[in-house]
Short mmCIF file of C-alpha atoms and ligand atoms in Angstrom, two decimals:
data_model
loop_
_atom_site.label_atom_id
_atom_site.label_comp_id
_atom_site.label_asym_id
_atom_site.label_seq_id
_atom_site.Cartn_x
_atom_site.Cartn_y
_atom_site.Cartn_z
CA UNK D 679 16.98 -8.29 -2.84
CA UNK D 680 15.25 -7.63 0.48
CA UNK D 681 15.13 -3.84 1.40
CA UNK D 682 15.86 -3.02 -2.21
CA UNK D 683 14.86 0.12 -3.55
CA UNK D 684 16.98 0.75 -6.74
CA UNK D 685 16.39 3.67 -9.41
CA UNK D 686 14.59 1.49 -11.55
CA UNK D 687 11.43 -0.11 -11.73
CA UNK D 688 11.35 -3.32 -10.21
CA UNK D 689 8.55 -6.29 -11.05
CA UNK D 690 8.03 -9.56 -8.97
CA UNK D 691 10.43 -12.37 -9.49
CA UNK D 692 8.07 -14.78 -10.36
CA UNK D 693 4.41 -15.22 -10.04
CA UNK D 694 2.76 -15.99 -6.59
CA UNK D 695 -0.33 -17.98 -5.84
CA UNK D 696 -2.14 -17.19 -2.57
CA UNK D 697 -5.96 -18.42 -0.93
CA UNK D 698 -8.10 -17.00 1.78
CA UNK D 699 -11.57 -15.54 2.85
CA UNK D 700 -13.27 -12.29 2.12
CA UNK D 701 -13.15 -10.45 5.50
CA UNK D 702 -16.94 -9.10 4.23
CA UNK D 703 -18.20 -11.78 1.74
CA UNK D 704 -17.20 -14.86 3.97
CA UNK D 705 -16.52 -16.68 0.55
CA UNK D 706 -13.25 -18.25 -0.27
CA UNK D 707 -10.87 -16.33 -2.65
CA UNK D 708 -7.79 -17.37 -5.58
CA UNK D 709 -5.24 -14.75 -6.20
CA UNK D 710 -2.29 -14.71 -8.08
CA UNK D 711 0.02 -12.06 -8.59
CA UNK D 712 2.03 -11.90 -11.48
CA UNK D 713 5.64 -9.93 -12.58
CA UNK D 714 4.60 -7.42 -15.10
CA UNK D 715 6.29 -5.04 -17.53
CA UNK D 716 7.51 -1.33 -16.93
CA UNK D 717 5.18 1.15 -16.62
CA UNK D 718 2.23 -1.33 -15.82
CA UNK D 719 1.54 -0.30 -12.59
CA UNK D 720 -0.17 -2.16 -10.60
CA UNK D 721 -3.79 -3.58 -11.62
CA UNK D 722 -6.26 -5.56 -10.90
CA UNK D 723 -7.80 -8.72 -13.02
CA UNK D 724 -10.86 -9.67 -12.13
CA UNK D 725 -11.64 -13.20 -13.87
CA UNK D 726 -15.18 -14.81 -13.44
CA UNK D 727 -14.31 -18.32 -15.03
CA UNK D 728 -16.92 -17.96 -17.78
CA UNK D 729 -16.07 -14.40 -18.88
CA UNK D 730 -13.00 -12.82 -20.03
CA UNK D 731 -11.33 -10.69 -17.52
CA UNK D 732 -11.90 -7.07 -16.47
CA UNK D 733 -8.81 -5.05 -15.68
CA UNK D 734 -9.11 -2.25 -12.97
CA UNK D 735 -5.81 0.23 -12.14
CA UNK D 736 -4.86 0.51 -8.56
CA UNK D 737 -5.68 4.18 -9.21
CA UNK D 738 -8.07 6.48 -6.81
CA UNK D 739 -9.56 7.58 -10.29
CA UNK D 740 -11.66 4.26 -9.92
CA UNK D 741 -12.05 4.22 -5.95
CA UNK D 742 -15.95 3.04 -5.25
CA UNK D 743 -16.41 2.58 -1.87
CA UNK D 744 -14.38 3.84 0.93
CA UNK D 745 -16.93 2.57 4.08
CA UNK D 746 -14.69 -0.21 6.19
CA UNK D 747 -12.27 -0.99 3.09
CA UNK D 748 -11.38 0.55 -0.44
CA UNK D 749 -12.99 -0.70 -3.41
CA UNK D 750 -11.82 -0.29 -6.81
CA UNK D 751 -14.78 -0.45 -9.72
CA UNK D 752 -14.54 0.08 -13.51
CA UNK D 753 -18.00 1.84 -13.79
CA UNK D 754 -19.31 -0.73 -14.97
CA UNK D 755 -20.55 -2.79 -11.82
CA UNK D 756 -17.07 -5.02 -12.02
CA UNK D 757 -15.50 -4.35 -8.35
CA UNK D 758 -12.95 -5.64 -5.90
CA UNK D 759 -12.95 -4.90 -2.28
CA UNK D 760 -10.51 -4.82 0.68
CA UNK D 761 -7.74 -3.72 -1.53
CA UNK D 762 -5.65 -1.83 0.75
CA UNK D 763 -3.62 -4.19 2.91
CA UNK D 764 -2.78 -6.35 -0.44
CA UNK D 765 -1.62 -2.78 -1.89
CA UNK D 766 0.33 -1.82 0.85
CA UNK D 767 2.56 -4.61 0.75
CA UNK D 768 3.27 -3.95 -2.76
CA UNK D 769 4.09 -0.17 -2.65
CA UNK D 770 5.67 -0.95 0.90
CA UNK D 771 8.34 -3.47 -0.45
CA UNK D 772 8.80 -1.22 -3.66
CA UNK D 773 7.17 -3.22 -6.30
CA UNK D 774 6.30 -1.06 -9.18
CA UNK D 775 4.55 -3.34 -11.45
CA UNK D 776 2.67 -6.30 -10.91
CA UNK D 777 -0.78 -8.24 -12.37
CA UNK D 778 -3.14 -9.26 -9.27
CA UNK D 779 -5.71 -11.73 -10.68
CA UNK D 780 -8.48 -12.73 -8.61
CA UNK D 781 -11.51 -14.82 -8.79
CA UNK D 782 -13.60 -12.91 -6.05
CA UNK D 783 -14.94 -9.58 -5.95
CA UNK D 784 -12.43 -9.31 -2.71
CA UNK D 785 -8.86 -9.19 -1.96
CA UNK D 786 -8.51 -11.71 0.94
CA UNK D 787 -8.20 -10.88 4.77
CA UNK D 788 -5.08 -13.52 5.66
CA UNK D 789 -4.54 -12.64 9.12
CA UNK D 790 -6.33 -8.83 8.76
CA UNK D 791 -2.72 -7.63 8.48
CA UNK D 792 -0.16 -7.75 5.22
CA UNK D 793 2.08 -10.28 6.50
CA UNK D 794 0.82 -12.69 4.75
CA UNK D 795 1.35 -10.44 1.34
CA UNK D 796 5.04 -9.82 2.43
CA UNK D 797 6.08 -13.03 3.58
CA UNK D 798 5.10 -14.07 -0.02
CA UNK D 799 6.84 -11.53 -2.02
CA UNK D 800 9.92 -11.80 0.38
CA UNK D 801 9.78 -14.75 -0.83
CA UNK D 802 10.04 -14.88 -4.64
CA UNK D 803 11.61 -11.44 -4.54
CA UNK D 804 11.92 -8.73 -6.64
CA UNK D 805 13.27 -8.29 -10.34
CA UNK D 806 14.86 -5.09 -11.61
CA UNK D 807 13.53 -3.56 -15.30
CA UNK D 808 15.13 -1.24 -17.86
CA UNK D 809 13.24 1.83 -17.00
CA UNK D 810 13.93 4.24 -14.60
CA UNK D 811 11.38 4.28 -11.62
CA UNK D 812 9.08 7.29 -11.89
CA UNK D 813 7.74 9.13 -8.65
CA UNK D 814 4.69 11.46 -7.62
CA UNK D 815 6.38 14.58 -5.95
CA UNK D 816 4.54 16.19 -3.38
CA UNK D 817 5.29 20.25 -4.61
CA UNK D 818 3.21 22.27 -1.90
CA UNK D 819 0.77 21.20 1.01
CA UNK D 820 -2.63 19.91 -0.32
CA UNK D 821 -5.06 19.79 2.83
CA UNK D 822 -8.47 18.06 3.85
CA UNK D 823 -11.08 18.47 6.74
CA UNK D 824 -13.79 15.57 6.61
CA UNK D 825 -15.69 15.67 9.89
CA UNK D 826 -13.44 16.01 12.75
CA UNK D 827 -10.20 13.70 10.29
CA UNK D 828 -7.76 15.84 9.05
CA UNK D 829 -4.97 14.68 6.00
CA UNK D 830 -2.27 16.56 4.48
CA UNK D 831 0.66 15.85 1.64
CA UNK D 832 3.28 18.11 1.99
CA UNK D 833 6.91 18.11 0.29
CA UNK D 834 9.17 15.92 1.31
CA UNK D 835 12.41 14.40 0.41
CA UNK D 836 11.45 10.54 0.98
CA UNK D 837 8.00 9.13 2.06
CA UNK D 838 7.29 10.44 6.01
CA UNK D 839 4.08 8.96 7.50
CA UNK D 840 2.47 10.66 10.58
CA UNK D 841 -0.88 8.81 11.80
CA UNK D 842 -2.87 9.84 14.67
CA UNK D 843 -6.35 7.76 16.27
CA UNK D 844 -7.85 9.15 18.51
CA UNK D 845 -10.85 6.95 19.29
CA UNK D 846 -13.65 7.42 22.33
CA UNK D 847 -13.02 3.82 23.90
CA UNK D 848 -10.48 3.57 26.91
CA UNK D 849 -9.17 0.24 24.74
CA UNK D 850 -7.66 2.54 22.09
CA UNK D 851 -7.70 5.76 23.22
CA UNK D 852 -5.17 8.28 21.55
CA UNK D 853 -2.31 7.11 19.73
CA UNK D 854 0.28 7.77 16.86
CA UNK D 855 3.16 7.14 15.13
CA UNK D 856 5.78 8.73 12.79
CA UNK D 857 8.18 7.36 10.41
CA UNK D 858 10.07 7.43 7.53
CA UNK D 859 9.34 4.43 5.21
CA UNK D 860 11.38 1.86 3.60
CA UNK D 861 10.65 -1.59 2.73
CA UNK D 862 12.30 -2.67 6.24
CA UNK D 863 10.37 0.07 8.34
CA UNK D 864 7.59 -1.16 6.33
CA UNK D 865 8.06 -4.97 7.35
CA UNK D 866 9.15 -4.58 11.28
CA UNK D 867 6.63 -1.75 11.71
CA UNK D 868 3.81 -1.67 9.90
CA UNK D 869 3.19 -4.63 7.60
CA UNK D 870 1.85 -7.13 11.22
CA UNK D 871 -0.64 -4.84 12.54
CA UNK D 872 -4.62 -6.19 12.32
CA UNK D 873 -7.38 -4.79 11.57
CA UNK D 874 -9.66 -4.52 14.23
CA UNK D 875 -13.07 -3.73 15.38
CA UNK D 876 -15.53 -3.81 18.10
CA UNK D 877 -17.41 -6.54 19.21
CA UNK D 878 -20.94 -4.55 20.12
CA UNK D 879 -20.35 -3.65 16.10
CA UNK D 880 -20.22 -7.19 14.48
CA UNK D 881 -23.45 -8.02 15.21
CA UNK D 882 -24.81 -4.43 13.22
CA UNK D 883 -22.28 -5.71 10.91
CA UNK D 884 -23.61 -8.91 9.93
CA UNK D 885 -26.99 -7.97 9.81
CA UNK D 886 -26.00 -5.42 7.27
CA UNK D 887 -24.26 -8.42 5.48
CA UNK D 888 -20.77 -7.15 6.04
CA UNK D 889 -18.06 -8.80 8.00
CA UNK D 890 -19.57 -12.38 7.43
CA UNK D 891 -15.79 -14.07 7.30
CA UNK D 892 -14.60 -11.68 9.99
CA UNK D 893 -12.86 -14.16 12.63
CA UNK D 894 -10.30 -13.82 15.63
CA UNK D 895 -8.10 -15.19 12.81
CA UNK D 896 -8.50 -12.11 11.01
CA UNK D 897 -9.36 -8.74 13.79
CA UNK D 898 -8.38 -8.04 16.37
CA UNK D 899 -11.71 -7.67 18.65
CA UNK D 900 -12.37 -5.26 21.54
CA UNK D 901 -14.57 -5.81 24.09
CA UNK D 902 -15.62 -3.23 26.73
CA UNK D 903 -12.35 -3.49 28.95
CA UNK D 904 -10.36 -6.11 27.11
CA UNK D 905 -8.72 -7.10 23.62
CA UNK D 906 -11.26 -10.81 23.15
CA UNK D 907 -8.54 -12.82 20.84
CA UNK D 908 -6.75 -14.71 23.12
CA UNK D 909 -3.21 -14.14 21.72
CA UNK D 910 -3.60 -10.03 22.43
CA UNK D 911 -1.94 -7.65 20.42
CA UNK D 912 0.71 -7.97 18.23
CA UNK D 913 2.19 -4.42 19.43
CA UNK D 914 1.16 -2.22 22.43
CA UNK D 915 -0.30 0.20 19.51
CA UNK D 916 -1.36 -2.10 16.83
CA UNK D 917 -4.31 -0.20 16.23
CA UNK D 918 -2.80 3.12 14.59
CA UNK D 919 0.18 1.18 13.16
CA UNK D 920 -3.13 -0.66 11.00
CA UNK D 921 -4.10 2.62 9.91
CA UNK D 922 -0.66 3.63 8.83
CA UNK D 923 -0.65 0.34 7.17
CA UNK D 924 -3.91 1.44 5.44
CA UNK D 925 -2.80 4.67 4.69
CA UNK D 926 0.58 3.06 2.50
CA UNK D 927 -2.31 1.06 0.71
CA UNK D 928 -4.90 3.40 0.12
CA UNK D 929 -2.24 6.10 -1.06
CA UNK D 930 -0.43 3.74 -3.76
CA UNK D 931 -3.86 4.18 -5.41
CA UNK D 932 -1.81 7.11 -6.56
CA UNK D 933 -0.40 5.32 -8.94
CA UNK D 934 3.18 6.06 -7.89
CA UNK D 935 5.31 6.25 -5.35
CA UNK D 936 5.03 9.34 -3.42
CA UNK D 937 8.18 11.59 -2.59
CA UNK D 938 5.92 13.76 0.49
CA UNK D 939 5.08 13.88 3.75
CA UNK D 940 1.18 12.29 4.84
CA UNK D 941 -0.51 13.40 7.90
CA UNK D 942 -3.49 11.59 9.38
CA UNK D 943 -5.62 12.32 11.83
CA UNK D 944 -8.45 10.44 13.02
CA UNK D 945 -8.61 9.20 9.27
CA UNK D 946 -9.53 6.52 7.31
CA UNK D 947 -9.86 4.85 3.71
CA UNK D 948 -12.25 7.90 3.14
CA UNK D 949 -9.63 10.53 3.82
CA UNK D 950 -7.07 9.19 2.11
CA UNK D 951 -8.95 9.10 -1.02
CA UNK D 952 -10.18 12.86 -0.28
CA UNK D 953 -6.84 13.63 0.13
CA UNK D 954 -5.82 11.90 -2.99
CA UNK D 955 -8.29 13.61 -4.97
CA UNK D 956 -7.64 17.13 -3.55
CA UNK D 957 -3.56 16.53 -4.78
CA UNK D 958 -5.19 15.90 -8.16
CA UNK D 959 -7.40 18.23 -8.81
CA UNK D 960 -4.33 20.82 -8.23
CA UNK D 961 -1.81 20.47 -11.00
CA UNK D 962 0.32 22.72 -8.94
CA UNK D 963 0.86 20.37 -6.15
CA UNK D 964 2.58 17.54 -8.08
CA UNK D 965 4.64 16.71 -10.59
CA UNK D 966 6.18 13.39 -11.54
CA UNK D 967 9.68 12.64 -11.97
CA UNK D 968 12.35 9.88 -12.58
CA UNK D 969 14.91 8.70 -9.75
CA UNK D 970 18.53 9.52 -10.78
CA UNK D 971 21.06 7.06 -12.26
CA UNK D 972 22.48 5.32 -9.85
CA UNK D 973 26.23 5.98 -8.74
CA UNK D 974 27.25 2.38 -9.60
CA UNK D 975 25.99 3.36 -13.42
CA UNK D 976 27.53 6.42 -13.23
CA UNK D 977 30.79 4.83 -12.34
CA UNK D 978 30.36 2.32 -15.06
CA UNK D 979 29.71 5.63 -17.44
CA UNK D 980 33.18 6.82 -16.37
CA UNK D 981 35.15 3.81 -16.78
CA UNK D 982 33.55 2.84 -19.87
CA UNK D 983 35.05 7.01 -21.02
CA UNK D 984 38.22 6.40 -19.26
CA UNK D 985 38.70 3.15 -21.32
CA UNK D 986 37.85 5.03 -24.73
CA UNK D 987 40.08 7.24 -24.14
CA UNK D 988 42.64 5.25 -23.45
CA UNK D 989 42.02 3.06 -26.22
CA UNK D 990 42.46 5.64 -28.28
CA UNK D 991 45.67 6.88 -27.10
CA UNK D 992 47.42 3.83 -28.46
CA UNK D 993 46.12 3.91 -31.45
CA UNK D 994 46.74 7.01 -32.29
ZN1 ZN Q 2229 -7.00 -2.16 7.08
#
């Protein structure tokens, strides 16, 4: 089933268990994913041992926090954080529908990329349900200026990503990337880039008490006139191939897959969810709507005729 993306909605195999670290908390975090029905979607469970479990949609109607990760929250001070890379390898691989229970109030890091995520889904693979797979069409361009980042949905026929960073440090610089997505673009381009982030931040950053389980196991640091982790990077550009990862995360918080074009520039978590909500507020902009049959059923449809007819030929 690898590279499968079929006209209907499609589930997990079978469940998945996976452990790690909160990138921010520095505590140890359970997850396990688990094949769900149609029309599901894909949602959160946060269980607590003690207490029964509170369900948050992946859906930017309950984005919290958008400062160095997304965070999902039912109003009612239940949250999870770091959300994005777990939820791009989801929407990237074309699962639909799919229960993510976890015993922390964060997604973990892995490696800071979604390899992990993938590697464990390619895994089990993928299971095909009855009903057909529902997209959010992009129907005219929906724009946002934040502060010097710029985002725009546009139509599209497909999913076209088109990420530009353009960062004031000679390590990074400017850089971008276009593509078309599928779930093997998604795995050979995207789905091994790190986060990253600077080392004269992490300091700031833990005395805020954020990025306590960051590691060189988990970003990729930058010094002044070097990448620190000793293994480099994974790809000349890793850095705006992690944002395009984020972006495929932070935009299946729209609760579907998107037939449109995205454009980033100099964005983040924050613009994507602006972006998000700007598509939503205009009910002119989108529509939903179902995949077509597929030929093979089609086929089927016309043999299964064929046959009738036939059929009743000799009897008559
Ligand atoms: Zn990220």
């Amino acid at each position: 089933m690898r590279g499968f993306i079929g006209a209907r909605q499609t589930t997990l195999a079978s469940e998945i268990a996976l452990t790690g670290t909160g990138v921010h908390s520095g505590a140890p975090v359970s997850i396990i994913l688990y094949p769900a029905d149609s029309d599901t979607g894909l949602r959160f469970l946060l269980s607590s041992g003690d207490t029964d479990a509170t369900e948050i949609h992946a859906d930017q109607r309950w984005v919290t926090g958008v400062t160095l990760c997304t965070v999902l929250g039912d109003g009612n001070g239940a949250s999870v954080a770091t959300v994005e890379h777990l939820l791009a390898a989801l929407r990237g691989l074309g699962v639909d529908n799919a229960l993510i229970e976890i015993d922390s109030a964060e997604v973990p890091i892995m490696d800071g990329s979604a390899a992990r995520f993938v590697e464990a889904i390619d895994e089990v693979g993928l299971a095909e349900l009855d009903a057909p797979r529902r997209y959010l069409k992009i129907l005219k361009s929906v724009a946002v200026e934040d502060g010097g980042a710029y985002g725009e949905l546009s139509p599209y026929n497909g999913f076209h990503l088109d990420v530009e960073i353009d960062f004031d440090a000679d390590m990074i610089g400017k850089q971008s990337i276009a593509l078309d997505l599928n779930p093997g673009a998604f795995r050979r381009e995207l789905s091994r880039a790190r986060t990253f982030g600077f080392m004269k931040d992490v300091e700031r950053l833990w005395a805020a008490g954020l990025a306590l389980g960051a590691s060189l196991d988990n970003t990729v640091a930058i010094g002044d006139d070097r990448i620190i982790n000793r293994e480099g990077l994974r790809f000349p550009d890793e850095f705006v191939r992690h944002k395009a990862l984020d972006a495929v995360g932070d935009l299946a918080l729209a609760g579907a897959p998107i037939l449109g074009s995205y454009k980033s520039r100099r964005g983040g978590h924050r613009l994507n969810s602006l972006v998000l909500k700007a598509l939503f507020a205009d009910d002119e902009a989108w529509t939903f709507v179902e995949a077509p049959r597929p030929a093979r059923e089609v086929r089927h449809a016309e043999l299964t005729q064929l046959a009738a007819v036939n059929f009743a030929a000799e009897r008559s």
